[in-house]
Coordinates of N, CA and C in Angstrom, one line a residue:
M121 N 46.5 87.3 23.2 CA 47.9 87.4 23.4 C 48.6 87.7 22.1
L122 N 48.1 87.1 20.9 CA 48.7 87.4 19.6 C 48.5 88.8 19.3
Q123 N 47.3 89.3 19.7 CA 47.0 90.7 19.4 C 47.9 91.7 20.1
G124 N 48.3 91.3 21.3 CA 49.3 92.1 22.1 C 50.6 92.1 21.4
V125 N 51.0 90.9 20.9 CA 52.3 90.8 20.2 C 52.4 91.7 19.0
F126 N 51.3 91.5 18.2 CA 51.2 92.3 17.0 C 51.2 93.8 17.3
S127 N 50.5 94.2 18.3 CA 50.4 95.6 18.7 C 51.8 96.1 19.1
Y128 N 52.5 95.3 19.8 CA 53.9 95.7 20.3 C 54.8 95.9 19.1
R129 N 54.7 94.9 18.1 CA 55.6 95.0 17.0 C 55.2 96.2 16.1
Y130 N 53.9 96.4 16.0 CA 53.5 97.6 15.2 C 54.0 98.9 15.8
S131 N 54.0 99.0 17.2 CA 54.5 100.2 17.9 C 56.0 100.4 17.7
M132 N 56.7 99.2 17.8 CA 58.2 99.3 17.6 C 58.5 99.7 16.1
K133 N 57.7 99.2 15.2 CA 58.0 99.6 13.8 C 57.8 101.0 13.5
K134 N 56.7 101.6 14.2 CA 56.5 103.0 14.0 C 57.6 103.9 14.6
I135 N 58.1 103.4 15.8 CA 59.3 104.1 16.4 C 60.5 104.0 15.5
F136 N 60.7 102.9 14.9 CA 61.9 102.7 14.1 C 61.8 103.5 12.8
I137 N 60.6 103.6 12.2 CA 60.5 104.4 11.0 C 60.6 105.8 11.3
G138 N 60.0 106.3 12.5 CA 60.2 107.7 12.8 C 61.6 108.1 13.1
L139 N 62.3 107.2 13.7 CA 63.7 107.5 14.0 C 64.6 107.5 12.8
S140 N 64.3 106.6 11.8 CA 65.0 106.6 10.5 C 64.8 107.9 9.8
C141 N 63.5 108.3 9.8 CA 63.2 109.6 9.0 C 63.9 110.8 9.7
A142 N 64.0 110.8 11.0 CA 64.6 111.9 11.7 C 66.1 111.9 11.3
L143 N 66.7 110.7 11.4 CA 68.2 110.6 11.1 C 68.5 111.0 9.6
A144 N 67.5 110.7 8.8 CA 67.7 111.0 7.3 C 67.9 112.5 7.1
F145 N 67.3 113.3 8.0 CA 67.4 114.8 7.8 C 68.7 115.4 8.4
V146 N 69.4 114.6 9.2 CA 70.6 115.1 9.8 C 71.7 115.5 8.8
P147 N 72.1 114.6 7.9 CA 73.1 115.0 6.9 C 72.6 116.2 6.1
L148 N 71.3 116.3 5.7 CA 70.8 117.4 5.0 C 70.9 118.7 5.7
F149 N 70.6 118.6 7.0 CA 70.7 119.8 7.9 C 72.1 120.3 8.0
C150 N 73.0 119.3 8.2 CA 74.5 119.7 8.4 C 75.0 120.3 7.1
A151 N 74.6 119.7 5.9 CA 75.1 120.2 4.6 C 74.6 121.6 4.4
C152 N 73.4 121.9 4.9 CA 72.9 123.3 4.6 C 73.4 124.3 5.6
S153 N 73.9 123.8 6.8 CA 74.4 124.8 7.8 C 75.7 125.4 7.3
P154 N 75.7 126.8 7.3 CA 76.9 127.4 6.8 C 78.2 127.2 7.7
K155 N 79.3 127.0 7.1 CA 80.5 126.8 7.8 C 81.3 128.2 7.7
I156 N 81.6 128.7 8.9 CA 82.2 130.0 8.9 C 83.7 130.0 8.6
D157 N 84.1 130.8 7.6 CA 85.5 130.9 7.3 C 86.1 132.0 8.2
Y158 N 86.6 131.5 9.3 CA 87.2 132.5 10.3 C 88.4 133.2 9.8
Y159 N 89.2 132.6 8.9 CA 90.4 133.2 8.4 C 90.1 134.5 7.6
S160 N 88.9 134.5 7.0 CA 88.5 135.7 6.2 C 88.2 136.9 7.1
H161 N 88.0 136.6 8.4 CA 87.8 137.7 9.4 C 89.1 138.2 10.1
A162 N 90.2 137.8 9.6 CA 91.5 138.3 10.1 C 91.8 139.6 9.5
S163 N 91.9 140.7 10.3 CA 92.1 142.0 9.8 C 93.6 142.4 9.8
E164 N 94.5 141.5 10.5 CA 95.9 141.7 10.4 C 96.6 140.4 10.5
I165 N 97.5 140.1 9.5 CA 98.3 138.9 9.5 C 99.7 139.2 9.2
R166 N 100.6 138.9 10.2 CA 102.0 138.9 10.0 C 102.5 137.5 9.6
S167 N 102.8 137.3 8.4 CA 103.0 136.0 7.8 C 104.4 135.5 7.8
D168 N 105.4 136.5 7.9 CA 106.8 136.1 7.8 C 107.6 137.2 8.4
I169 N 108.8 136.9 8.9 CA 109.8 137.8 9.4 C 111.2 137.4 8.9
F170 N 111.9 138.4 8.3 CA 113.2 138.2 7.8 C 114.2 139.0 8.8
R171 N 115.3 138.3 9.2 CA 116.2 139.0 10.1 C 117.6 138.9 9.7
A172 N 118.4 139.9 10.1 CA 119.9 139.9 9.9 C 120.5 140.6 11.0
E173 N 121.5 140.0 11.6 CA 122.2 140.7 12.7 C 123.7 140.7 12.4
E174 N 124.3 141.9 12.4 CA 125.7 142.1 12.2 C 126.1 143.2 13.2
E175 N 127.4 143.4 13.3 CA 128.0 144.4 14.2 C 127.3 145.7 14.0
D176 N 126.8 146.3 15.1 CA 126.1 147.6 15.2 C 124.7 147.6 14.6
F177 N 124.3 146.6 13.9 CA 123.0 146.6 13.3 C 122.2 145.3 13.5
T178 N 120.9 145.5 13.8 CA 119.9 144.4 13.7 C 118.8 144.8 12.8
L179 N 118.6 144.1 11.7 CA 117.6 144.4 10.7 C 116.5 143.4 10.7
T180 N 115.2 143.9 10.6 CA 114.1 143.1 10.6 C 113.1 143.5 9.5
V181 N 112.7 142.6 8.7 CA 111.7 142.9 7.6 C 110.5 142.0 7.9
S182 N 109.3 142.7 8.1 CA 108.1 142.0 8.4 C 107.1 142.0 7.2
C183 N 106.5 140.9 6.9 CA 105.5 140.8 5.9 C 104.1 140.9 6.5
I184 N 103.3 141.9 6.2 CA 102.1 142.1 7.0 C 101.0 142.4 6.0
S185 N 99.8 141.8 6.2 CA 98.6 142.1 5.5 C 97.7 142.8 6.6
R186 N 97.3 144.0 6.3 CA 96.5 144.7 7.4 C 95.4 145.5 6.7
E187 N 94.3 145.5 7.5 CA 93.1 146.3 7.0 C 93.4 147.8 7.0
Y188 N 92.6 148.4 6.1 CA 92.7 149.9 6.1 C 91.3 150.5 5.9
P189 N 90.9 151.4 6.8 CA 91.7 151.9 8.0 C 91.8 150.9 9.1
Y190 N 92.9 151.0 9.8 CA 93.2 150.0 10.8 C 92.6 150.4 12.1
V191 N 91.4 149.7 12.5 CA 90.6 150.1 13.6 C 90.3 148.8 14.4
S192 N 90.5 148.8 15.7 CA 90.1 147.6 16.5 C 88.6 147.8 16.9
D193 N 87.7 147.3 16.0 CA 86.3 147.5 16.2 C 85.5 146.2 16.0
G194 N 86.2 145.1 15.8 CA 85.5 143.8 15.7 C 85.0 143.6 14.3
I195 N 85.4 144.5 13.3 CA 84.9 144.3 11.9 C 86.2 144.3 11.0
A196 N 86.3 143.2 10.3 CA 87.5 143.1 9.4 C 87.2 143.8 8.1
A197 N 88.1 144.7 7.7 CA 88.0 145.4 6.4 C 89.0 144.9 5.4
P198 N 88.9 145.2 4.1 CA 89.8 144.7 3.2 C 91.3 145.1 3.6
K199 N 92.2 144.1 3.2 CA 93.6 144.3 3.7 C 94.5 144.7 2.5
T200 N 95.6 145.3 2.8 CA 96.7 145.6 1.9 C 98.0 145.0 2.4
N201 N 98.9 144.7 1.5 CA 100.2 144.1 1.9 C 101.2 145.2 2.1
L202 N 101.9 145.0 3.2 CA 103.0 146.0 3.6 C 104.3 145.3 3.9
L203 N 105.4 145.9 3.6 CA 106.7 145.5 4.1 C 107.1 146.5 5.1
E204 N 107.4 146.1 6.3 CA 107.8 147.0 7.4 C 109.3 146.6 7.7
I205 N 110.2 147.6 7.7 CA 111.6 147.4 7.9 C 112.0 148.2 9.2
S206 N 112.6 147.4 10.1 CA 113.0 148.0 11.4 C 114.5 147.8 11.5
L207 N 115.2 148.9 11.8 CA 116.7 148.9 11.9 C 117.0 149.4 13.3
A208 N 117.6 148.5 14.1 CA 118.0 148.8 15.5 C 119.5 149.0 15.5
T209 N 120.0 150.1 16.0 CA 121.4 150.4 16.1 C 121.6 151.5 17.1
D210 N 122.8 151.5 17.7 CA 123.2 152.6 18.6 C 123.7 153.8 17.9
L211 N 124.0 153.7 16.6 CA 124.4 154.8 15.8 C 123.3 155.8 15.7
R212 N 123.6 157.1 15.7 CA 122.6 158.1 15.5 C 122.9 158.9 14.2
E213 N 122.2 158.4 13.2 CA 122.3 158.9 11.8 C 121.0 159.1 11.2
E214 N 120.9 159.6 10.0 CA 119.7 159.6 9.2 C 119.9 158.5 8.2
F215 N 119.1 157.4 8.4 CA 119.2 156.2 7.6 C 118.1 156.2 6.5
S216 N 118.5 155.5 5.4 CA 117.6 155.1 4.3 C 117.8 153.7 4.1
V217 N 116.7 153.0 3.7 CA 116.8 151.5 3.5 C 116.2 151.2 2.1
Y218 N 116.8 150.3 1.4 CA 116.4 149.9 0.0 C 116.5 148.4 -0.2
L219 N 115.4 147.8 -0.7 CA 115.5 146.4 -1.1 C 116.2 146.3 -2.4
I220 N 117.1 145.3 -2.5 CA 117.9 145.1 -3.7 C 117.2 144.0 -4.5
G221 N 116.8 144.3 -5.7 CA 116.2 143.3 -6.5 C 115.4 143.9 -7.6
D222 N 114.5 143.2 -8.2 CA 113.7 143.7 -9.3 C 112.7 144.8 -8.9
T223 N 112.2 144.7 -7.7 CA 111.2 145.6 -7.2 C 111.9 146.7 -6.5
K224 N 111.6 148.0 -6.8 CA 112.2 149.1 -6.2 C 111.4 149.5 -5.0
I225 N 111.9 149.2 -3.8 CA 111.2 149.5 -2.5 C 112.2 150.2 -1.6
G226 N 111.8 151.3 -1.0 CA 112.7 151.9 0.0 C 112.6 153.4 0.1
G227 N 113.3 153.9 1.1 CA 113.3 155.3 1.3 C 113.9 155.7 2.7
E228 N 113.6 156.9 3.1 CA 114.2 157.4 4.3 C 113.4 156.9 5.5
T229 N 114.1 156.4 6.5 CA 113.4 155.9 7.7 C 113.1 157.0 8.7
S230 N 112.2 156.7 9.7 CA 111.9 157.6 10.7 C 112.2 157.0 12.1
F231 N 112.7 157.7 13.0 CA 113.1 157.2 14.3 C 111.9 157.1 15.2
R232 N 111.7 155.9 15.8 CA 110.5 155.7 16.7 C 111.1 155.7 18.2
N233 N 110.7 156.7 18.9 CA 111.1 156.9 20.3 C 110.6 155.7 21.2
T234 N 109.4 155.3 20.9 CA 108.8 154.2 21.7 C 109.5 152.9 21.6
R235 N 110.2 152.7 20.5 CA 110.9 151.4 20.3 C 112.4 151.5 20.1
G236 N 112.8 152.8 19.9 CA 114.2 153.0 19.8 C 114.8 152.5 18.5
D237 N 114.1 152.4 17.4 CA 114.6 151.9 16.1 C 114.2 152.9 15.0
Y238 N 114.8 152.6 13.8 CA 114.5 153.3 12.6 C 113.6 152.5 11.8
F239 N 112.5 153.1 11.3 CA 111.4 152.4 10.7 C 111.0 152.9 9.3
Y240 N 110.7 151.9 8.4 CA 110.2 152.3 7.1 C 109.1 151.3 6.7
S241 N 108.1 151.8 6.1 CA 107.0 150.9 5.6 C 106.5 151.3 4.2
E242 N 106.2 150.3 3.4 CA 105.7 150.5 2.1 C 104.8 149.4 1.6
G243 N 103.8 149.8 0.8 CA 102.9 148.8 0.3 C 103.5 148.0 -0.9
V244 N 103.2 146.7 -0.9 CA 103.8 145.9 -2.0 C 102.7 145.0 -2.6
K245 N 103.0 144.4 -3.7 CA 102.0 143.5 -4.4 C 102.2 142.1 -3.9
Q246 N 103.5 141.7 -3.6 CA 103.7 140.4 -3.1 C 104.9 140.4 -2.2
F247 N 105.0 139.3 -1.4 CA 106.1 139.3 -0.4 C 107.3 138.4 -0.9
P248 N 108.5 138.7 -0.3 CA 109.6 137.8 -0.7 C 109.4 136.4 -0.1
D249 N 110.3 135.5 -0.6 CA 110.1 134.1 -0.3 C 110.9 133.7 1.0
T250 N 112.2 133.4 0.7 CA 113.0 132.9 1.8 C 114.1 133.9 2.3
A251 N 114.5 134.9 1.5 CA 115.5 135.8 1.9 C 115.3 137.1 1.2
V252 N 115.9 138.2 1.7 CA 115.8 139.5 1.1 C 117.0 140.3 1.4
T253 N 117.5 141.0 0.4 CA 118.7 141.8 0.6 C 118.4 143.3 0.7
V254 N 118.9 143.9 1.8 CA 118.5 145.3 2.0 C 119.8 146.1 2.1
R255 N 119.8 147.3 1.5 CA 121.0 148.2 1.6 C 120.6 149.3 2.5
V256 N 121.4 149.5 3.5 CA 121.2 150.6 4.5 C 122.2 151.7 4.1
E257 N 121.7 153.0 4.0 CA 122.6 154.1 3.6 C 122.5 155.2 4.7
W258 N 123.6 155.8 4.9 CA 123.6 157.0 5.8 C 124.7 158.0 5.2
K259 N 124.9 159.1 5.9 CA 125.7 160.2 5.3 C 127.1 159.7 4.8
D260 N 127.8 159.0 5.7 CA 129.2 158.6 5.4 C 129.4 157.2 5.0
G261 N 128.3 156.5 4.7 CA 128.5 155.1 4.4 C 127.3 154.3 4.0
S262 N 127.4 153.0 3.8 CA 126.3 152.2 3.4 C 126.7 150.7 3.7
R263 N 125.7 149.9 3.8 CA 126.0 148.5 4.1 C 124.8 147.6 3.6
E264 N 125.1 146.4 3.1 CA 124.1 145.5 2.6 C 123.9 144.4 3.6
F265 N 122.7 144.0 3.8 CA 122.3 142.9 4.7 C 121.5 141.8 3.9
T266 N 121.8 140.6 4.1 CA 120.9 139.5 3.6 C 120.1 139.0 4.8
A267 N 118.8 139.3 4.8 CA 118.0 138.8 5.9 C 117.2 137.6 5.5
T268 N 117.2 136.6 6.3 CA 116.6 135.3 6.0 C 115.3 135.1 6.9
S269 N 114.4 134.3 6.4 CA 113.2 134.0 7.1 C 113.4 133.3 8.4
V270 N 112.7 133.6 9.5 CA 112.8 132.9 10.7 C 112.0 131.6 10.7
K271 N 111.2 131.4 9.7 CA 110.4 130.2 9.7 C 111.2 129.0 9.2
N272 N 110.7 127.8 9.7 CA 111.3 126.5 9.2 C 110.2 125.6 8.8
E273 N 110.5 124.4 8.4 CA 109.5 123.5 7.9 C 108.4 123.1 8.9
R274 N 108.7 123.3 10.2 CA 107.8 123.0 11.2 C 106.9 124.1 11.7
T275 N 107.2 125.3 11.2 CA 106.5 126.5 11.6 C 105.0 126.5 11.0
L276 N 104.1 126.7 11.9 CA 102.7 126.8 11.4 C 102.4 127.9 10.5
T277 N 101.5 127.8 9.6 CA 101.1 128.9 8.8 C 100.1 129.8 9.6
P278 N 99.9 131.0 9.3 CA 99.0 131.8 10.0 C 97.6 131.2 10.1
K279 N 97.1 130.6 9.1 CA 95.8 129.9 9.1 C 95.8 128.8 10.1
E280 N 96.8 128.0 10.1 CA 96.9 126.8 11.0 C 97.0 127.4 12.5
A281 N 97.7 128.4 12.7 CA 97.8 129.0 14.0 C 96.5 129.5 14.5
L282 N 95.7 130.2 13.6 CA 94.4 130.6 14.0 C 93.5 129.5 14.4
N283 N 93.5 128.4 13.6 CA 92.7 127.3 13.8 C 93.0 126.6 15.2
K284 N 94.3 126.6 15.5 CA 94.8 126.0 16.8 C 94.2 126.9 17.9
A285 N 94.3 128.2 17.8 CA 93.8 129.1 18.8 C 92.3 128.9 19.0
L286 N 91.6 128.9 17.9 CA 90.1 128.9 18.0 C 89.6 127.6 18.5
S287 N 90.4 126.5 18.4 CA 89.9 125.2 18.9 C 89.8 125.3 20.4
N288 N 90.5 126.2 21.0 CA 90.5 126.4 22.5 C 89.5 127.5 22.9
E289 N 88.8 128.1 22.0 CA 87.9 129.2 22.3 C 86.5 129.0 21.7
K290 N 86.0 127.8 21.8 CA 84.7 127.5 21.2 C 83.6 128.2 21.8
E291 N 83.6 128.4 23.1 CA 82.6 129.2 23.8 C 82.6 130.6 23.4
T292 N 83.8 131.1 23.3 CA 84.0 132.5 22.9 C 83.4 132.8 21.5
L293 N 83.7 131.8 20.6 CA 83.2 132.0 19.2 C 81.7 131.9 19.2
A294 N 81.1 131.0 20.0 CA 79.7 130.8 20.0 C 79.0 132.1 20.5
G295 N 79.6 132.8 21.4 CA 79.1 134.1 22.0 C 79.2 135.2 21.0
M296 N 80.1 135.1 20.0 CA 80.3 136.1 19.0 C 79.6 135.8 17.7
T297 N 78.8 134.8 17.6 CA 78.1 134.3 16.4 C 76.6 134.6 16.6
K298 N 76.0 135.3 15.7 CA 74.6 135.7 15.7 C 73.9 135.2 14.4
N299 N 72.9 134.4 14.4 CA 72.2 133.9 13.2 C 73.2 133.4 12.2
G300 N 74.2 132.6 12.6 CA 75.1 132.0 11.7 C 76.2 133.0 11.2
Q301 N 76.2 134.2 11.7 CA 77.2 135.2 11.2 C 78.2 135.5 12.4
F302 N 79.4 135.4 12.1 CA 80.5 135.8 13.1 C 80.6 137.3 13.2
E303 N 80.6 137.8 14.4 CA 80.8 139.2 14.6 C 82.1 139.5 15.4
G304 N 83.1 139.7 14.7 CA 84.4 139.9 15.3 C 85.5 139.9 14.3
E305 N 86.7 140.1 14.7 CA 87.9 140.1 13.9 C 89.1 139.5 14.6
F306 N 90.1 139.1 13.9 CA 91.3 138.5 14.4 C 92.6 139.2 14.0
Y307 N 93.6 139.1 14.9 CA 94.9 139.5 14.6 C 95.8 138.2 14.7
V308 N 96.6 137.9 13.7 CA 97.4 136.7 13.7 C 98.8 137.2 13.4
R309 N 99.7 137.2 14.3 CA 101.1 137.7 14.1 C 102.1 136.7 14.5
L310 N 103.0 136.4 13.5 CA 104.2 135.6 13.8 C 105.1 136.4 14.6
L311 N 105.7 135.8 15.6 CA 106.6 136.5 16.5 C 107.9 135.7 16.6
R312 N 109.0 136.4 16.8 CA 110.3 135.7 16.9 C 111.0 136.2 18.2
R313 N 111.2 135.3 19.1 CA 112.0 135.7 20.3 C 113.2 134.6 20.4
D314 N 113.2 133.7 21.4 CA 114.1 132.7 21.4 C 113.8 131.6 20.4
K315 N 112.5 131.6 20.0 CA 112.0 130.7 18.9 C 110.8 131.3 18.3
N316 N 110.0 130.6 17.5 CA 108.9 131.2 16.8 C 107.6 131.0 17.7
Y317 N 106.8 132.1 17.7 CA 105.5 132.0 18.4 C 104.5 132.7 17.5
Y318 N 103.3 132.6 17.9 CA 102.2 133.3 17.3 C 101.4 134.0 18.3
Y319 N 101.0 135.3 18.0 CA 100.1 136.0 18.8 C 98.7 136.0 18.0
V320 N 97.7 135.6 18.7 CA 96.3 135.6 18.1 C 95.4 136.5 19.0
G321 N 94.9 137.5 18.4 CA 94.0 138.4 19.1 C 92.6 138.2 18.6
I322 N 91.6 138.0 19.5 CA 90.2 137.8 19.1 C 89.5 139.1 19.6
V323 N 89.0 139.8 18.7 CA 88.4 141.2 19.0 C 86.9 141.1 18.7
S324 N 86.1 141.5 19.7 CA 84.7 141.5 19.6 C 84.2 143.0 19.2
K325 N 83.0 143.1 18.9 CA 82.5 144.5 18.5 C 82.4 145.4 19.7
D326 N 82.4 144.9 20.9 CA 82.4 145.8 22.1 C 83.8 146.1 22.5
A327 N 84.8 145.9 21.6 CA 86.2 146.2 21.8 C 86.9 145.4 22.8
G328 N 86.2 144.3 23.3 CA 86.9 143.4 24.2 C 87.9 142.5 23.4
V329 N 89.1 142.2 24.0 CA 90.1 141.5 23.3 C 90.6 140.3 24.1
I330 N 90.6 139.1 23.5 CA 91.2 137.9 24.1 C 92.6 137.7 23.4
S331 N 93.7 137.8 24.1 CA 95.0 137.6 23.6 C 95.5 136.2 23.9
L332 N 96.0 135.5 22.9 CA 96.6 134.2 23.1 C 98.0 134.2 22.5
L333 N 98.9 133.5 23.3 CA 100.3 133.3 22.8 C 100.4 131.8 22.5
L334 N 100.8 131.5 21.3 CA 100.9 130.1 20.9 C 102.4 129.7 20.6
D335 N 102.7 128.5 20.8 CA 104.0 127.9 20.3 C 103.9 127.9 18.8
G336 N 104.9 128.4 18.1 CA 104.9 128.5 16.7 C 104.9 127.2 15.9
E337 N 105.2 126.1 16.6 CA 105.2 124.8 15.9 C 104.1 123.9 16.3
S338 N 103.9 123.8 17.6 CA 102.8 122.8 18.0 C 101.4 123.5 18.1
G339 N 101.4 124.8 18.2 CA 100.1 125.5 18.3 C 99.6 125.5 19.8
E340 N 100.4 125.0 20.7 CA 99.9 124.9 22.1 C 99.7 126.4 22.6
V341 N 98.6 126.6 23.3 CA 98.4 127.9 23.9 C 99.2 128.0 25.2
L342 N 100.2 129.0 25.2 CA 101.1 129.1 26.3 C 100.6 130.2 27.3
A343 N 99.8 131.1 26.8 CA 99.3 132.2 27.7 C 98.0 132.7 27.1
R344 N 97.1 133.2 28.0 CA 95.8 133.8 27.6 C 95.5 135.0 28.5
R345 N 95.0 136.0 27.9 CA 94.7 137.2 28.7 C 93.4 137.9 28.0
E346 N 92.6 138.4 28.9 CA 91.4 139.2 28.5 C 91.5 140.6 28.8
S347 N 91.2 141.5 27.9 CA 91.3 143.0 28.2 C 90.1 143.7 27.6

């Protein structure tokens, strides 16, 4: 009987030691497993929007980091910073726009038939902070606008918005990851309608796109579409 007891204790000890050794490798394995920086795969980021509305004019200045060349192919390329200025008005003139400040930015706009606005874009080294002053010029006049950021202290950052979106798409991310490497790109765009929202686009190499609309403060996914 004693032999049976000792045999049982010996077997349990072996199991315990084996389990302890296996668990000891878990932290080591986790530490060695690469953590994917999904934000580095964002090929377009609209991080801020400045707006001004006055009689006859609505002015929007968007801060955008975008890959070049801009191709929806599931591969994120190096990005450049752009300021895009949109001027919506019922007046039909030839407009030019200029940022007032230390940096000289501006020039003649072009009319976009698809959106019905006057548009100007230029590369910049850095974006404005909380407000920007823009002078609009046309043949018989000019006007200055102070456009302020639509963001508030509760608005998510683009990185936070992306993380919120991806927490709802774990299976999608798993299907786009091969040998620890993520194969895809993201679009993260701040939007302003009645309040702040984020659009997050998940683009795979086969050109499939999952589009998510998020609440700009809570990060709640409000709509989802696959195309």
